[in-house]
Amino acid sequence: MKFKLAKTAGFCMGVRRAVEMVLDTANRQQGPIYTYGPLIHNPQVLEILAEKGVTVIDDVSGAKPGNIVIRAHGLPPQEKQALLDAGFIIIDATCPRVIKVQTIISKYSRQGYAAIIVGDKDHPEVLGLLGYAKGVGHIISHSDDLDKLPPIERAIVVAQTTQDGHLFDTITRTIAERFPHFKVFNTICDSTLKRQAEVRKMAKGVDAVVVVGGRDSGNTRRLAQVVAQEGVPAFHIESEAELDFEAIEPLDSVGITAGASTPNWVIKKVYRTLEAIPHQARRWHHAVFRIQRWLLLSNLYLAVGAGCLTYACALLSGIRPSFASALMATCYVLSMHILNNFIGKEAVRYNDPDRASFYDYNRWILLAIAIISGATGLFMAFTLGPVPFLILSIISLLGVSYKVKIIPGNLKIGKKIQRISDVPGSKTVLIAIAWGIVTVVLPHLSVSLKITKAMLFVSVWASVMAFVRTAFFDVLDMQGDRIVGQESLPIMLGERKTFRVLKQLLLITFAVLISAPMMYLATTLAYGMILSVFYMAAILEAFKRQWIVPGFRFEFLVETLFIFTAIVAGLWHLLA
Ligand code: SF4
């Protein structure tokens, strides 16, 4: 079965901004946090916000003053003032595109224009906009409503940002005929239009479309309607539990889209559940998929990648590859990644729900694998010498204590640091450093305790490659990390900036690899390693352009990076 995930699926800019503002407030602030009305129409997100102590209120009377979040729809200025007067601290998450409409109404109402708002009469955004019209605002939902308008001399016409484009065009055409002197502003948000246009196009090329999102979400319902208008079955579901397997299994191609208030992890869960449906005609395909899934979820594939990188790095730095070193790196990475999945299971629950269930289901066997591989890694380090053993013991200890409170009581460094994991961006950087140490430094120290230029250069290269891989996964995990308050690098820098940094790092790595053999920093294999840099750059580009949908197959491709690196290194070595 083929799947197509809409590029526009999931949070729009305004909703993402509002959810992030609430989560950041909940992670940082003490005291009550309220949202004025439900933040978005999505039951899973509302449930998480409730777990984080965020209360939805529609009326502030009787509520203890605290932080109150104005949702993306905005609020009439009079109500905002009432909140301030009642002692609340306003966190204004009004979508910038809604603010733009509010500003237009405000500006023209000061000049004596009436405001005609094309929208749903009871919609909170429309009621908010009406508040800016200074008592001379009118809401119209159909062309017929124009007849009910009082005589108006000067007026502006704006739209609710999520208004149906066709309806707005029809109404504004009538206005142009009857009231040509009215000023019309098409304020419909292009995010809504793009989402509908994409699903319309998608529906023409698939057998059915799964539309993910809350039942109360108007824009999600509209997406299902658009699909139905194209004569294609639409399955509107809130979560993967509602998937109709019987109806979907015989299909050849399925499209997936989601409303503006559907979080990534819900879409991911649906996508992965669909991916796992066996296709009757290709059972072997499914068997391969299941093996891939097991290798990925258990972290075994990644751990093999660490062993492969150790091999490639030995050839790159000119030392003899050793099986003991590769096994040590494999065991260390396997043990640490399994343990960290258990320790950070709260974030895993949101970022990778399938992995979370896998860890719950195979709890004991995975714990046994983590302990045995940890012990085997230390034993292999011991066979390599006392120094590698000591260093591996220290970094293993740091690895398992990453999320453990090391500053007792209420003492904190800065405002909030009590654990290593509290240091912003620490996860990405520490993982990268640990990879550099186990794949390069320890194998070198087992040969000689002398610190060489080649050892330093290759360990930095390995760390950079591990950094790019880890930061890339951190980008995929941003929503879940934000929920649990983990300040990963992409959360600090933002997605776009993180991608820019990763690309620049790959570019620098490319340039350095070209000159490394001439500077005696590495063997000529450095030229071959440029292919690994291209591999990772291609992954980043494919993700950015949405050529590949993030699912198991995509993750498998990313985790193949170090295996690919070892294959290039092996072939290069053979040919050289
Ligand atoms: S649909 Fe558009 S206007 Fe509405 S919240 Fe999203 S980005 Fe803002």
XYZ file of C-alpha atoms and ligand atoms in Angstrom:
584
model
C 0.000 0.000 0.000
C 1.288 3.471 -0.870
C 0.823 6.434 1.424
C 0.889 10.092 0.712
C 1.089 12.529 3.576
C -0.098 16.059 2.869
C 2.644 18.675 3.246
C 0.180 20.958 4.983
C -0.987 18.329 7.515
C -0.864 19.409 11.156
C -0.467 22.587 13.159
C -0.673 25.844 11.261
C 1.642 28.653 12.302
C -0.905 30.297 14.612
C -1.876 27.117 16.431
C 1.734 25.956 16.792
C 2.669 29.339 18.232
C -0.236 29.269 20.705
C 0.498 25.690 21.872
C 4.199 26.468 22.255
C 3.430 29.611 24.267
C 1.199 27.668 26.660
C 3.665 24.799 27.059
C 6.606 27.148 27.580
C 4.599 29.013 30.226
C 3.575 25.760 31.921
C 7.213 24.564 31.920
C 8.604 27.812 33.312
C 6.002 29.458 35.514
C 4.620 28.598 38.892
C 1.025 29.345 39.871
C -2.243 28.963 37.983
C -2.264 28.994 34.183
C -5.539 29.355 32.328
C -6.593 29.437 28.737
C -9.534 31.661 27.953
C -11.672 29.025 26.244
C -10.225 25.727 24.893
C -6.896 26.502 23.237
C -7.597 24.358 20.171
C -10.178 21.830 19.018
C -8.121 18.743 19.687
C -8.909 16.385 22.576
C -5.379 14.930 22.858
C -3.731 18.351 23.164
C -6.335 19.543 25.662
C -5.721 16.398 27.728
C -1.967 17.089 27.830
C -2.516 20.699 28.791
C -4.791 19.557 31.614
C -2.063 17.113 32.768
C 0.339 20.057 32.844
C -1.994 21.991 35.087
C -3.461 24.300 32.453
C -7.123 25.008 33.186
C -9.678 26.067 30.599
C -11.997 28.828 31.792
C -14.751 30.678 29.989
C -15.482 33.038 32.822
C -12.913 34.542 35.192
C -15.289 35.197 38.059
C -14.159 33.143 41.032
C -10.821 32.132 39.422
C -7.637 32.930 41.356
C -5.638 35.470 39.268
C -2.663 34.009 37.388
C -1.393 33.697 33.842
C -4.139 33.612 31.275
C -3.532 32.711 27.660
C -5.568 34.327 24.911
C -5.943 31.731 22.198
C -5.111 32.124 18.507
C -8.652 33.371 17.741
C -8.038 36.563 19.745
C -10.356 38.427 22.101
C -12.324 41.700 22.004
C -10.233 44.547 23.516
C -12.911 45.176 26.151
C -12.576 41.612 27.460
C -8.781 41.905 27.479
C -9.061 45.004 29.619
C -11.456 43.215 31.977
C -8.879 40.444 32.463
C -6.153 42.970 33.275
C -8.478 44.788 35.682
C -9.182 41.489 37.449
C -5.421 41.053 38.068
C -4.607 38.429 35.423
C -1.317 38.379 33.536
C -2.152 38.108 29.848
C -0.136 35.846 27.562
C -1.408 36.897 24.175
C -1.291 33.980 21.724
C -3.551 35.687 19.180
C -2.393 34.557 15.747
C -0.477 37.352 13.960
C -2.821 36.900 10.981
C -5.843 37.521 13.200
C -4.071 40.549 14.691
C -3.706 41.871 11.137
C -7.502 41.742 10.655
C -8.061 43.340 14.077
C -5.672 46.132 13.086
C -7.507 46.790 9.792
C -10.859 47.033 11.596
C -9.395 49.239 14.316
C -7.747 51.605 11.832
C -10.868 52.086 9.711
C -13.258 52.312 12.647
C -11.205 55.296 13.877
C -11.894 56.922 10.493
C -15.634 56.303 10.845
C -15.977 53.168 8.723
C -18.347 50.396 9.713
C -16.914 46.830 9.639
C -18.683 43.992 7.845
C -17.210 40.676 8.888
C -17.904 37.665 6.679
C -17.847 34.727 9.064
C -19.689 32.393 11.423
C -21.835 34.362 13.854
C -20.768 32.544 17.030
C -17.143 31.925 16.140
C -14.790 33.303 18.832
C -12.506 34.911 16.249
C -15.472 36.754 14.696
C -16.709 37.907 18.112
C -13.187 39.117 18.861
C -13.022 41.063 15.579
C -16.401 42.610 16.278
C -14.976 44.092 19.465
C -12.562 46.223 17.384
C -15.395 47.764 15.339
C -16.377 50.165 18.144
C -20.073 49.256 18.020
C -20.443 49.603 14.219
C -19.668 46.034 13.220
C -21.923 43.570 11.383
C -21.517 39.845 10.837
C -22.767 38.246 7.647
C -22.685 34.539 6.935
C -24.593 34.486 3.606
C -25.316 36.897 0.738
C -28.900 37.127 2.047
C -27.628 38.734 5.250
C -26.715 41.807 3.193
C -30.422 42.695 3.004
C -30.583 42.877 6.787
C -27.833 45.509 7.004
C -28.874 49.009 8.122
C -28.055 51.888 5.754
C -24.268 52.293 5.816
C -22.346 55.121 4.244
C -18.791 53.870 4.511
C -17.727 50.342 5.326
C -14.920 47.858 5.065
C -15.470 44.140 4.419
C -13.144 41.555 5.984
C -13.306 37.769 6.360
C -12.917 35.367 9.258
C -9.439 33.913 8.613
C -10.768 30.366 8.195
C -13.692 31.393 5.987
C -14.577 29.335 2.929
C -12.931 31.029 -0.069
C -15.824 30.360 -2.484
C -18.398 31.787 -0.095
C -16.344 34.933 0.488
C -15.962 35.434 -3.273
C -19.715 35.074 -3.795
C -20.525 37.575 -1.043
C -17.929 40.097 -2.145
C -19.178 39.884 -5.759
C -22.668 40.843 -4.550
C -21.188 43.633 -2.433
C -19.273 44.967 -5.432
C -22.538 45.177 -7.397
C -24.675 46.707 -4.660
C -22.176 48.714 -2.616
C -19.251 49.460 -4.937
C -17.902 52.094 -2.517
C -17.225 49.520 0.265
C -13.569 48.607 0.724
C -13.006 44.837 0.581
C -10.057 43.099 2.285
C -9.630 39.395 1.651
C -8.258 38.361 5.025
C -8.689 34.599 4.609
C -5.562 32.849 5.888
C -3.631 31.162 3.079
C -2.856 28.239 5.405
C -6.521 27.192 5.198
C -6.685 27.687 1.443
C -3.449 25.769 0.814
C -4.579 22.887 3.008
C -7.871 22.566 1.129
C -6.236 22.939 -2.299
C -3.675 20.253 -1.460
C -6.209 17.709 -0.228
C -8.378 18.350 -3.301
C -5.402 17.562 -5.527
C -4.392 14.595 -3.367
C -7.885 13.086 -3.515
C -7.628 12.823 -7.315
C -4.663 10.437 -7.078
C -5.545 8.076 -4.203
C -8.204 5.493 -3.332
C -9.176 7.156 -0.036
C -8.050 9.912 2.303
C -7.665 9.657 6.066
C -8.403 13.024 7.664
C -6.993 13.291 11.182
C -8.324 15.809 13.671
C -10.852 16.661 16.356
C -14.524 16.250 15.539
C -15.164 19.767 16.848
C -12.524 21.216 14.571
C -14.300 23.076 11.769
C -11.289 23.146 9.457
C -10.782 19.358 9.832
C -14.422 18.697 9.005
C -14.083 20.957 5.979
C -11.131 18.876 4.737
C -13.252 15.709 4.906
C -15.974 17.537 2.966
C -13.505 18.589 0.272
C -12.419 14.938 -0.160
C -16.040 13.790 -0.356
C -16.743 16.472 -2.988
C -14.079 14.814 -5.150
C -16.002 11.515 -4.911
C -13.311 9.790 -2.827
C -14.002 8.091 0.535
C -12.875 10.234 3.468
C -12.187 8.683 6.882
C -12.371 11.429 9.504
C -10.682 10.058 12.638
C -9.475 11.579 15.881
C -6.828 8.919 16.517
C -5.402 5.693 15.049
C -7.815 3.681 17.217
C -10.646 4.736 14.889
C -9.006 3.465 11.691
C -11.267 1.192 9.678
C -8.784 -1.585 8.821
C -11.312 -3.635 6.889
C -12.046 -0.779 4.534
C -8.427 0.351 4.195
C -6.596 -2.998 3.827
C -7.649 -3.750 0.224
C -6.722 -0.246 -1.006
C -3.617 0.458 -3.048
C -3.040 4.063 -2.120
C -4.159 6.165 0.810
C -3.703 9.876 1.393
C -3.342 11.341 4.881
C -4.077 14.887 5.875
C -4.816 16.608 9.172
C -6.481 19.718 10.479
C -4.667 22.814 11.731
C -5.072 21.700 15.346
C -3.757 18.128 14.991
C -0.380 17.565 16.665
C 2.472 15.739 14.920
C 2.515 12.768 17.241
C -1.126 11.957 16.465
C -0.423 12.104 12.716
C 2.699 9.982 13.237
C 0.757 7.365 15.171
C -1.838 7.155 12.381
C 0.857 6.986 9.707
C 2.765 4.251 11.498
C -0.390 2.216 12.117
C -1.227 2.424 8.425
C 2.362 1.517 7.510
C 2.059 -1.630 9.596
C -1.064 -2.919 7.810
C -0.004 -6.012 5.857
C -0.850 -5.871 2.173
C -2.417 -9.124 1.026
C -0.401 -9.255 -2.210
C 3.018 -8.601 -0.640
C 3.381 -10.576 2.570
C 7.207 -10.728 2.287
C 7.257 -6.949 2.152
C 5.526 -6.907 5.475
C 7.982 -9.422 6.987
C 10.886 -7.136 5.991
C 9.029 -4.191 7.469
C 8.551 -6.003 10.789
C 12.262 -6.831 11.016
C 13.172 -3.211 10.223
C 10.746 -2.044 12.872
C 12.209 -4.326 15.532
C 15.778 -3.331 14.721
C 14.851 0.341 14.880
C 12.729 0.328 18.006
C 15.189 -1.792 19.986
C 18.035 0.575 18.904
C 19.982 -2.457 17.695
C 20.301 -0.994 14.217
C 21.683 2.265 15.587
C 24.113 0.336 17.815
C 25.388 -1.662 14.822
C 25.865 1.725 13.154
C 28.132 2.775 16.065
C 30.257 -0.362 15.537
C 30.432 0.404 11.818
C 31.480 3.994 12.497
C 34.269 2.704 14.774
C 35.548 0.567 11.908
C 35.409 3.463 9.411
C 37.082 5.859 11.874
C 39.946 3.426 12.472
C 40.636 3.319 8.727
C 40.219 7.079 8.468
C 42.740 7.776 11.208
C 45.166 5.093 10.003
C 44.955 2.566 12.833
C 44.105 -1.091 12.492
C 40.372 -1.711 12.931
C 39.672 -3.896 15.927
C 36.659 -6.086 16.546
C 36.882 -5.441 20.307
C 36.616 -1.666 19.770
C 33.651 -2.013 17.400
C 31.878 -4.359 19.819
C 32.542 -1.980 22.715
C 30.998 0.940 20.797
C 28.017 -1.178 19.716
C 27.333 -2.374 23.270
C 27.763 1.088 24.795
C 25.384 2.760 22.340
C 22.821 -0.048 22.646
C 22.837 0.074 26.421
C 22.701 3.884 26.723
C 19.969 4.350 24.120
C 17.738 1.662 25.640
C 18.203 3.068 29.148
C 17.573 6.614 27.985
C 14.373 5.531 26.272
C 13.205 4.185 29.625
C 14.386 7.224 31.578
C 12.901 9.704 29.084
C 9.758 7.690 28.452
C 7.496 10.692 28.948
C 8.895 12.451 25.863
C 8.997 9.145 23.941
C 5.269 8.759 24.625
C 4.548 11.858 22.528
C 7.384 11.836 20.011
C 7.346 8.155 19.215
C 4.220 6.511 20.649
C 5.022 3.249 18.885
C 8.433 3.090 20.543
C 6.800 3.823 23.900
C 4.409 0.858 23.506
C 7.294 -1.330 22.295
C 9.269 -0.445 25.437
C 6.266 -1.103 27.660
C 5.553 -4.435 26.020
C 9.200 -5.671 25.948
C 10.211 -3.982 29.181
C 12.105 -6.841 30.840
C 13.833 -8.192 27.779
C 15.011 -4.701 26.811
C 16.242 -3.993 30.324
C 18.144 -7.305 30.245
C 19.664 -6.386 26.862
C 20.662 -2.945 28.228
C 22.374 -4.423 31.289
C 24.111 -7.236 29.393
C 25.281 -4.944 26.597
C 26.431 -2.324 29.128
C 28.476 -4.948 30.968
C 29.846 -6.394 27.709
C 30.859 -2.895 26.577
C 32.755 -2.322 29.816
C 34.370 -5.748 29.559
C 35.520 -5.043 25.994
C 36.894 -1.676 27.169
C 38.735 -3.542 29.927
C 40.336 -5.819 27.343
C 41.466 -2.687 25.486
C 43.290 -1.335 28.545
C 42.742 0.438 31.864
C 42.398 3.918 30.363
C 39.600 2.993 27.882
C 37.890 1.105 30.712
C 38.074 4.094 33.067
C 36.827 6.564 30.443
C 33.966 4.297 29.336
C 32.943 3.790 32.989
C 32.816 7.564 33.490
C 30.783 8.304 30.352
C 28.443 5.372 31.092
C 27.844 6.801 34.554
C 27.188 10.245 33.080
C 24.849 8.652 30.531
C 22.659 6.908 33.111
C 22.643 9.908 35.443
C 21.647 12.293 32.642
C 18.117 12.744 33.955
C 18.897 12.126 37.613
C 18.718 15.055 40.051
C 22.337 15.766 40.985
C 21.771 19.038 42.846
C 19.826 18.226 45.984
C 16.687 19.834 47.407
C 15.556 23.136 45.959
C 19.059 24.285 45.047
C 19.452 25.149 41.368
C 22.157 26.481 39.078
C 20.738 29.526 37.364
C 16.962 29.367 37.552
C 16.299 25.741 36.891
C 19.308 23.447 36.487
C 19.274 20.454 38.813
C 20.089 17.682 36.309
C 22.447 17.488 33.342
C 19.344 17.211 31.137
C 18.198 20.657 32.376
C 21.110 22.299 30.530
C 19.543 23.587 27.275
C 20.723 21.644 24.239
C 22.807 19.274 26.389
C 21.303 16.069 24.971
C 22.425 16.653 21.396
C 25.900 17.850 22.336
C 26.610 15.143 24.933
C 25.460 12.310 22.663
C 27.741 13.626 19.913
C 30.742 13.874 22.269
C 30.089 10.372 23.643
C 29.996 8.974 20.104
C 33.305 10.679 19.286
C 34.881 9.170 22.410
C 33.670 5.566 21.993
C 34.147 5.317 18.251
C 37.534 7.061 17.990
C 39.252 8.103 21.220
C 38.992 4.777 23.093
C 40.133 2.617 20.134
C 43.134 4.964 19.765
C 43.997 4.888 23.453
C 43.960 1.098 23.294
C 46.799 1.297 20.753
C 48.778 4.140 22.328
C 48.179 6.700 25.059
C 49.674 9.393 22.852
C 47.121 11.963 21.685
C 47.599 12.361 17.958
C 46.337 14.943 15.477
C 44.563 12.187 13.547
C 42.762 10.987 16.678
C 41.551 14.499 17.491
C 40.497 15.241 13.924
C 38.635 11.978 13.369
C 36.919 12.128 16.774
C 35.633 15.632 15.961
C 34.430 14.383 12.569
C 32.605 11.420 14.154
C 31.082 13.745 16.765
C 29.879 16.167 14.087
C 28.239 13.354 12.098
C 26.582 12.018 15.283
C 25.550 15.575 16.160
C 23.846 16.128 12.793
C 22.012 12.783 13.074
C 20.867 13.461 16.655
C 19.848 17.060 16.001
C 17.852 15.916 12.983
C 15.873 13.500 15.173
C 15.499 16.286 17.740
C 13.743 18.335 15.062
C 11.271 15.478 14.542
C 10.797 15.295 18.323
C 10.239 18.995 18.969
C 6.568 18.812 19.939
C 7.060 16.034 22.492
C 10.225 17.614 23.932
C 8.344 20.849 24.427
C 5.543 19.032 26.226
C 7.946 17.522 28.744
C 9.986 20.721 29.004
C 13.151 19.284 27.431
C 15.006 22.201 25.848
C 16.622 20.492 22.908
C 18.731 22.377 20.403
C 15.912 22.845 17.843
C 13.653 24.206 20.588
C 16.317 26.768 21.484
C 17.186 27.707 17.901
C 13.941 26.939 16.092
C 13.560 24.423 13.268
C 14.746 26.627 10.433
C 17.874 27.846 12.222
C 18.732 24.295 13.305
C 18.594 23.120 9.699
C 20.789 26.039 8.680
C 23.329 25.154 11.367
C 23.308 21.465 10.335
C 23.829 22.315 6.679
C 26.672 24.695 7.537
C 28.279 21.987 9.672
C 28.071 19.517 6.785
C 29.556 22.112 4.444
C 32.475 22.750 6.802
C 32.945 18.972 7.204
C 33.034 18.610 3.425
C 35.717 21.311 3.105
C 37.799 19.909 5.964
C 37.640 16.341 4.612
C 39.046 17.546 1.283
C 42.081 19.090 2.913
C 42.579 16.569 5.758
C 44.877 14.072 3.930
C 47.156 16.901 2.723
C 47.457 18.152 6.289
C 48.180 14.617 7.584
C 45.021 14.694 9.705
C 43.508 11.611 8.071
C 44.149 8.979 5.435
C 42.923 9.430 1.860
C 39.713 7.695 2.967
C 38.693 11.263 3.912
C 37.754 11.712 0.236
C 35.500 8.660 0.456
C 33.891 9.969 3.656
C 32.595 12.920 1.668
C 29.949 10.470 0.431
C 28.635 10.143 4.017
C 28.383 13.914 4.217
C 26.378 13.900 0.966
C 24.199 11.084 2.323
C 23.224 13.117 5.388
C 22.799 16.314 3.354
C 20.442 14.426 1.008
C 18.397 13.236 4.007
C 18.052 16.812 5.303
C 17.008 18.051 1.877
C 14.537 15.187 1.333
C 12.939 15.966 4.690
C 12.784 19.686 4.051
C 11.198 19.205 0.643
C 8.944 16.459 2.029
C 10.044 13.958 -0.597
C 9.939 11.263 2.062
C 7.329 10.963 4.776
C 8.801 10.578 8.280
C 7.919 7.000 9.200
C 9.819 3.792 9.887
C 11.275 3.567 6.410
C 12.595 7.095 6.592
C 14.110 6.581 10.042
C 15.672 3.364 8.823
C 17.275 5.323 6.012
C 18.695 7.876 8.456
C 20.036 5.175 10.770
C 21.732 3.502 7.791
C 24.132 6.485 7.624
C 26.936 4.844 9.635
C 26.473 1.454 8.000
C 26.790 3.206 4.648
C 29.910 4.959 5.996
C 31.472 1.599 6.894
C 30.629 0.111 3.468
C 32.320 3.068 1.742
C 35.311 2.741 4.085
C 35.588 -1.026 3.473
C 35.402 -0.667 -0.305
C 37.878 2.210 -0.276
C 40.267 0.166 1.813
C 39.942 -2.836 -0.523
C 40.494 -0.772 -3.644
C 43.369 1.165 -2.106
S -5.507 29.154 10.354
Fe -4.263 30.925 9.818
S -5.164 32.594 10.962
Fe -5.952 30.746 11.886
S -4.525 30.318 13.537
Fe -3.784 29.200 11.766
S -2.286 30.573 10.803
Fe -3.541 31.792 12.206
